[in-house]
Coordinates of C-alpha atoms and ligand atoms in Angstrom, one line a residue:
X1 CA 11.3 -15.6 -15.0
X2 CA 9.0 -13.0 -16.2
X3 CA 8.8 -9.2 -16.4
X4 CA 6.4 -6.3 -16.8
X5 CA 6.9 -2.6 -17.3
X6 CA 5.4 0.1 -14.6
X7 CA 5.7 4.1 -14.8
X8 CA 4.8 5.3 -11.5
X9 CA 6.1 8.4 -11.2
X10 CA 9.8 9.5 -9.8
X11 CA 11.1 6.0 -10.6
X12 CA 13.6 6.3 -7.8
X13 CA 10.8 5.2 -5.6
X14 CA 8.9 3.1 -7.4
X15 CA 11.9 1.0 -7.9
X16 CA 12.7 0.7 -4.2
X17 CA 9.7 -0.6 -3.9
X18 CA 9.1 -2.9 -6.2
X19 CA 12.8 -4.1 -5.4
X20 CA 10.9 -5.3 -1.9
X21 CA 8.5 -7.2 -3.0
X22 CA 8.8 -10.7 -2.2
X23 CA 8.9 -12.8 -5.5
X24 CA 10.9 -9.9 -7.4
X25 CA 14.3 -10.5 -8.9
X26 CA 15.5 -7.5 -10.0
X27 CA 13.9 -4.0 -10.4
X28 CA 15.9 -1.3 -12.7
X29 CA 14.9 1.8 -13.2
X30 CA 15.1 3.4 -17.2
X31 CA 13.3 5.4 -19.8
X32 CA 10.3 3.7 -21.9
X33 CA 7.6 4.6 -24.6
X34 CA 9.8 7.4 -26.1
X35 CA 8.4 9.5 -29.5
X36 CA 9.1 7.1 -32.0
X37 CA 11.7 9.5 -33.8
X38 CA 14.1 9.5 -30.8
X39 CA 17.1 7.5 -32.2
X40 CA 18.9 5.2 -29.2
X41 CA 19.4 5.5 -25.6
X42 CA 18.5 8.7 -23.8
X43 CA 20.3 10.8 -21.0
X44 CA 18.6 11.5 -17.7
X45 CA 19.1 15.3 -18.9
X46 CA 17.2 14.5 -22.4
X47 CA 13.8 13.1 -20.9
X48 CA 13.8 15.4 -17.9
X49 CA 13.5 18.0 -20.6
X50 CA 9.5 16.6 -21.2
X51 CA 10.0 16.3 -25.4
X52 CA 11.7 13.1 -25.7
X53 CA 7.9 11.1 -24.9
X54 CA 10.3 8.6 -22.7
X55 CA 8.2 7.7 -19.7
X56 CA 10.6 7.1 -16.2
X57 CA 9.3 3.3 -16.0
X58 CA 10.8 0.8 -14.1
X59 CA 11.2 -3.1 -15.5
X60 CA 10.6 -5.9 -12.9
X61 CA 11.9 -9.2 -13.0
X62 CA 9.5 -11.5 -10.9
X63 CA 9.5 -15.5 -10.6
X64 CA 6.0 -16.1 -11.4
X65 CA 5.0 -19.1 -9.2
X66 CA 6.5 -16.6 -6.0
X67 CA 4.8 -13.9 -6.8
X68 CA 1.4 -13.6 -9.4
X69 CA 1.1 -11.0 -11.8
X70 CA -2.0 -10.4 -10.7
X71 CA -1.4 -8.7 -7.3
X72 CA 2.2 -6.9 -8.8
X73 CA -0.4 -5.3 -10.8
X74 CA -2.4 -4.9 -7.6
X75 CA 0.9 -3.3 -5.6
X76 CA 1.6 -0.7 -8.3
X77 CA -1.8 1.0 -8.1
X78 CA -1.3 1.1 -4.7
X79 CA 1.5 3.2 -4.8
X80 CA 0.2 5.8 -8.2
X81 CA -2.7 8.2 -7.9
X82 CA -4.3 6.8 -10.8
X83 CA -6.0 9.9 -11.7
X84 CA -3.5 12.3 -11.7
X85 CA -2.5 13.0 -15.1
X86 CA 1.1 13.4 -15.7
X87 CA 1.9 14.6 -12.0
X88 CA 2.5 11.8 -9.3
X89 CA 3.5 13.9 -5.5
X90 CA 5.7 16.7 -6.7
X91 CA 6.9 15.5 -10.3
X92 CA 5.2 17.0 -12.8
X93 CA 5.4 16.4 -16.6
X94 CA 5.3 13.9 -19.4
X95 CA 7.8 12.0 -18.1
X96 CA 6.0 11.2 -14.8
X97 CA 2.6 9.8 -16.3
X98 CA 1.8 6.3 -15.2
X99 CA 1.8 3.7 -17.2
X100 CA 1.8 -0.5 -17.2
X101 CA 3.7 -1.9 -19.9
X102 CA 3.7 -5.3 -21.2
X103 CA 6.1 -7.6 -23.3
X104 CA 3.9 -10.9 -23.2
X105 CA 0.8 -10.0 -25.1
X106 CA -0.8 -12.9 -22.9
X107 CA -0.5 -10.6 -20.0
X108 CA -2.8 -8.1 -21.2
X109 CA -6.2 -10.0 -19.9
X110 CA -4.9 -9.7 -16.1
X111 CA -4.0 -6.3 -16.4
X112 CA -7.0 -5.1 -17.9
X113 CA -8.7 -7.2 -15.0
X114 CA -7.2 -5.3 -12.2
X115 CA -7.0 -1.8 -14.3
X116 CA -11.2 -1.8 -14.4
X117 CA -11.3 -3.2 -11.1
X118 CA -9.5 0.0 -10.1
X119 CA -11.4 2.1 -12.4
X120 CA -14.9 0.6 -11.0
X121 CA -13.3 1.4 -7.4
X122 CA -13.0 5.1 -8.4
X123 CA -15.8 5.3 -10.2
X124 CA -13.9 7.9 -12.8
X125 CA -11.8 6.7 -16.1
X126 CA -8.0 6.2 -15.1
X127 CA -5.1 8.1 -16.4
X128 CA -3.0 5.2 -16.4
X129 CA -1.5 3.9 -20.3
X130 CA -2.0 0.2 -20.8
X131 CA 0.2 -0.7 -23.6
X132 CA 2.8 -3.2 -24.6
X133 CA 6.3 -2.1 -24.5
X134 CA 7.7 -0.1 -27.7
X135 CA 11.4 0.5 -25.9
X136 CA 12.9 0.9 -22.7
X137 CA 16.5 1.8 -21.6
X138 CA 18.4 1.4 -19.0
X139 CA 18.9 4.7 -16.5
X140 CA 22.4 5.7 -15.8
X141 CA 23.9 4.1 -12.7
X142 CA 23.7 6.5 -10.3
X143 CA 19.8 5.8 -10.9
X144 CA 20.0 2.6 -9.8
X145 CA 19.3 1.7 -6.3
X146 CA 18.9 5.5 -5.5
X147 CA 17.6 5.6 -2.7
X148 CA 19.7 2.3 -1.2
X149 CA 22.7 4.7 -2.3
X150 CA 21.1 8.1 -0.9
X151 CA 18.9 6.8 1.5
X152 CA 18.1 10.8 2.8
X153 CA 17.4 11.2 -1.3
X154 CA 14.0 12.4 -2.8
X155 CA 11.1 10.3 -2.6
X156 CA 7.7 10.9 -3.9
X157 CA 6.6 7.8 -2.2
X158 CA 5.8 8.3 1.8
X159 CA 8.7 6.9 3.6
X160 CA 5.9 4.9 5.6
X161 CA 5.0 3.2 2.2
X162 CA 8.2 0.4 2.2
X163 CA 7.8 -0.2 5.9
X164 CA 4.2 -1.4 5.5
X165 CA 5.0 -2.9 2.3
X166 CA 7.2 -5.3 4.2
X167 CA 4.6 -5.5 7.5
X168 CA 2.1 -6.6 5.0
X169 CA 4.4 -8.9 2.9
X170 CA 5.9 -10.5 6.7
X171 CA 1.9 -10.4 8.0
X172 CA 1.2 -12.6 4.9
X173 CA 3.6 -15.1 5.5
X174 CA 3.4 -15.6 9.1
X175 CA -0.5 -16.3 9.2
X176 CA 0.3 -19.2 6.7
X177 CA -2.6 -21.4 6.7
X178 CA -3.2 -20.8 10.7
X179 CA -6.8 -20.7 10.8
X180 CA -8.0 -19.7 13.9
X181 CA -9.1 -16.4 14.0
X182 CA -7.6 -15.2 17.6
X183 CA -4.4 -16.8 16.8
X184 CA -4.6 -14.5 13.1
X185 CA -5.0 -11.5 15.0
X186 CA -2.6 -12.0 17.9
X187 CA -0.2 -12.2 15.1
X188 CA -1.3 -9.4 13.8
X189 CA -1.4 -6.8 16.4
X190 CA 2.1 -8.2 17.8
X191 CA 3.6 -7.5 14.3
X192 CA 1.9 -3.9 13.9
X193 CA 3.1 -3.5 17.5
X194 CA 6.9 -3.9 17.2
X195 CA 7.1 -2.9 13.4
X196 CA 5.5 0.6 13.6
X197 CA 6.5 1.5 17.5
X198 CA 2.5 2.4 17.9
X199 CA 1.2 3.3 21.3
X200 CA -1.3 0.8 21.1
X201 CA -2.4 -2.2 18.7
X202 CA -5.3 -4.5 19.1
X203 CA -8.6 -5.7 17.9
X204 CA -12.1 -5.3 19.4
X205 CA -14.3 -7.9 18.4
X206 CA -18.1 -7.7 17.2
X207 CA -20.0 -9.9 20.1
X208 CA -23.8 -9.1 19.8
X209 CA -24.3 -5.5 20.1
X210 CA -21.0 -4.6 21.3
X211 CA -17.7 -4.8 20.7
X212 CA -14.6 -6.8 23.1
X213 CA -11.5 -6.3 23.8
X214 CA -9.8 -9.1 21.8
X215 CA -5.5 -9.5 21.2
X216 CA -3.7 -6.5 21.9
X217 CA -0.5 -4.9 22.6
X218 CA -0.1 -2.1 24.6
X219 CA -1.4 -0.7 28.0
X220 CA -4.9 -2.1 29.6
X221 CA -7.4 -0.8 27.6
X222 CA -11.7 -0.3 27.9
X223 CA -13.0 -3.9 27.5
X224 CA -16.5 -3.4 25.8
X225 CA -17.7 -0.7 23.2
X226 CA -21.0 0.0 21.8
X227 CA -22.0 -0.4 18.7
X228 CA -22.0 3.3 17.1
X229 CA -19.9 4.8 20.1
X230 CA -16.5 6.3 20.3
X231 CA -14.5 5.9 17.2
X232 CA -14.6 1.8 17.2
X233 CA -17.9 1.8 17.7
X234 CA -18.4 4.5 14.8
X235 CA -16.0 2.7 12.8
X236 CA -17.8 -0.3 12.9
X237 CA -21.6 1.3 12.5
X238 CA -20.5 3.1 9.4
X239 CA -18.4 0.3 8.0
X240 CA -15.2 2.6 7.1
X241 CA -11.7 3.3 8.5
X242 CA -11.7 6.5 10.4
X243 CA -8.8 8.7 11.2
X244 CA -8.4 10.8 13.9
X245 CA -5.8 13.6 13.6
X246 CA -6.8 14.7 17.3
X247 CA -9.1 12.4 19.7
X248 CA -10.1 15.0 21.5
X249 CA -11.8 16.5 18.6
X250 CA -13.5 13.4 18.1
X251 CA -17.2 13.6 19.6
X252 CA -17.9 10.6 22.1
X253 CA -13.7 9.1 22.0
X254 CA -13.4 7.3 24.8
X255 CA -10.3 7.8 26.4
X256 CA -8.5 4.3 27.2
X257 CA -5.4 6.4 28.1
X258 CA -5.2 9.2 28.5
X259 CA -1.5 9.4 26.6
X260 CA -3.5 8.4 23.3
X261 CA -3.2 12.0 20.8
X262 CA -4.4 10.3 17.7
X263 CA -6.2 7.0 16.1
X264 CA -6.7 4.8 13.3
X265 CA -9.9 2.3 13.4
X266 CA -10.0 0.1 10.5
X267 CA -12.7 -2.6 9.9
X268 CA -12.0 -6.1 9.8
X269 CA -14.7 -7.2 6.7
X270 CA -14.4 -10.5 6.7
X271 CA -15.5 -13.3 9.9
X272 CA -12.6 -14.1 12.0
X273 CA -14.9 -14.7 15.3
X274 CA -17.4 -17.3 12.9
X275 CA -15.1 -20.0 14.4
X276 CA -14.6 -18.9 17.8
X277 CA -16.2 -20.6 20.3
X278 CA -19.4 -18.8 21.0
X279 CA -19.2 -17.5 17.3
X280 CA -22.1 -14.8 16.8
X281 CA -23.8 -13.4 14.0
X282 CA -22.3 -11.1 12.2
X283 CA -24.7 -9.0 10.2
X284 CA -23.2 -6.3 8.5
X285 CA -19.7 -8.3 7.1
X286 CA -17.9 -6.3 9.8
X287 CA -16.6 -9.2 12.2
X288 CA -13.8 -6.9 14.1
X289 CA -11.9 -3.3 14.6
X290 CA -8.5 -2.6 14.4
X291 CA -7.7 0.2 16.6
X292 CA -3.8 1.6 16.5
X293 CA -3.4 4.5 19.4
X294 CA -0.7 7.4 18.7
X295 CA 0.7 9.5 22.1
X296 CA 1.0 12.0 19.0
X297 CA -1.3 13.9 17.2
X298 CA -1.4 13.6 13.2
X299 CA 0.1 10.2 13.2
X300 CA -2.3 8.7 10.5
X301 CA -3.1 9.6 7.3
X302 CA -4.3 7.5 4.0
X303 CA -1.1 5.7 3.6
X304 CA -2.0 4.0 7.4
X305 CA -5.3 3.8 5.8
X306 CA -4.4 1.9 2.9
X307 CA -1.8 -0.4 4.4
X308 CA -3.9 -1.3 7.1
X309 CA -6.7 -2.0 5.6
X310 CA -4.9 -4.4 3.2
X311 CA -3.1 -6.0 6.5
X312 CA -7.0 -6.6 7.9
X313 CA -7.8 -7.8 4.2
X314 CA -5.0 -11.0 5.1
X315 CA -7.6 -11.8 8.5
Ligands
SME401 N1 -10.4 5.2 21.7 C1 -11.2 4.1 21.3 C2 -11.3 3.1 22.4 C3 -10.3 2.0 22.5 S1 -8.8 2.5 23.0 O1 -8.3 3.5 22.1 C4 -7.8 1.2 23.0 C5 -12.6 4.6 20.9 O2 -12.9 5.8 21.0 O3 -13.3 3.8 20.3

């Protein structure tokens, strides 16, 4: 067993969700890095006070041949702003800041991997603390498993967050080794499907100059798209996710159904068709589109971003 230290903000949520993740043992929620003149174990009321220098930080037991350090580390900046500095949603002060903490000096060279990975990705230095442990506490009980206990209770975290933490953790495992790309997304769509109660769910795939209608869920829907047209098409030509608060705001959405209020394309990067049976070039990286339909407007923002693109990331 092995453990690591994360301050993520409100550590009610950060501890439900690192209580999720497959591979975890335990996650507890307490104080950490306090001003080194702070004698013994403080109250919830002394560091929500912002002079104590006690971080809210949450220690996680993991088993490390389940679950790698590596993408833990990964996890957490997906759930921190990591350049927000001592703010994460609503919670502002001191005791919010974001911080990884380790007690096994040989973790250090992994963390500082994936902390300049994220720092390269953002292009801007991160106000995240990388630093071993000086202390940590245990929070009072009634911190513990907050939001098991209040489950209505405060959460900084989108509620959407722990769903698609265990879509893409349940995604993950079901694909296995399964190899053929079809088969991968079939899966896929058919999980996303029943998980997230979307309108629709499927994949068009890149075939020459257009893109097909590949596995879906979900009512009939337009069989080819061209390359740069409606929002797969765009999707795919400018090689990003695109959301679409209102499709009919969208120039040149094609309307499969006319129920559809809102979308989410997200490219597939890697080559999924390079096995199928008349397996085509794929220039640009961009083998496939995810395309999830909404009957309401404003169903996506860059939590279904994020998620989903990591879900496409497993294809
Ligand atoms: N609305 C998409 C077409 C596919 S259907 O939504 C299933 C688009 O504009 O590309």
């Amino acid at each position: 067993m092995k453990e690591i230290y994360f301050a993520g903000g409100c550590f009610w949520g950060t501890e439900h969700f690192f209580s999720g993740v497959d591979g975890v043992i335990s996650a507890v929620s307490g104080y950490a890095q306090g001003n080194p003149d702070f004698a013994g174990r403080p109250s919830y009321e002394q560091v929500y006070t912002d002079t104590t220098g006690f971080a809210e930080t949450v220690r996680v037991c993991y088993r490390p041949e389940k679950i790698s350090l590596r993408l833990l580390a990964e996890l957490y900046f997906d759930i921190i702003d990591p350049l927000s500095l001592n703010q994460q949603g609503h919670d502002v002060g001191t005791r919010y800041r974001t911080g990884i903490y380790y007690s096994d000096a040989a973790d250090l060279p992994v963390l500082q991997e994936v902390y300049s990975a994220v720092e390269a990705r953002v292009g801007q230095p991160l106000e995240v603390e990388l630093e071993p442990l000086r202390s940590f506490y245990e929070a009072e009980e009634r911190h513990q498993k907050y939001l098991d206990k209040n489950p209505d209770g405060y959460c900084h975290l989108p509620l959407r967050t722990f769903k698609y933490l265990r879509l893409y953790q349940d995604v993950a495992a079901l694909l296995g080794d399964e190899r053929d790309p079809v088969a991968r997304m079939a899966e896929t769509a058919a999980l996303i499907y029943e998980r997230m109660k979307f309108f629709w769910v499927g994949f068009y795939i890149v075939r020459g100059s257009e893109l097909v209608l590949g596995p879906f869920q979900g009512p009939p829907a337009c069989l080819r798209i061209g390359y740069g047209r409606g929002v797969c098409g765009t999707a795919w030509k400018e090689g990003r996710t695109i959301v679409v608060p209102d499709v009919e705001a969208f120039p040149g959405h094609i309307a499969c159904s006319s129920l559809s209020r809102s979308e989410i394309v997200v490219p597939v990067q890697s080559a999924p068709c390079g096995s199928l049976t008349n397996p085509l070039p794929v220039a640009d990286g961009i083998s496939a589109v995810l395309d999830i339909d909404s009957t309401s407007p404003s169903t996506f923002d860059d939590t279904d971003a994020l998620w989903l693109e990591k879900i496409c990331g497993l294809l």
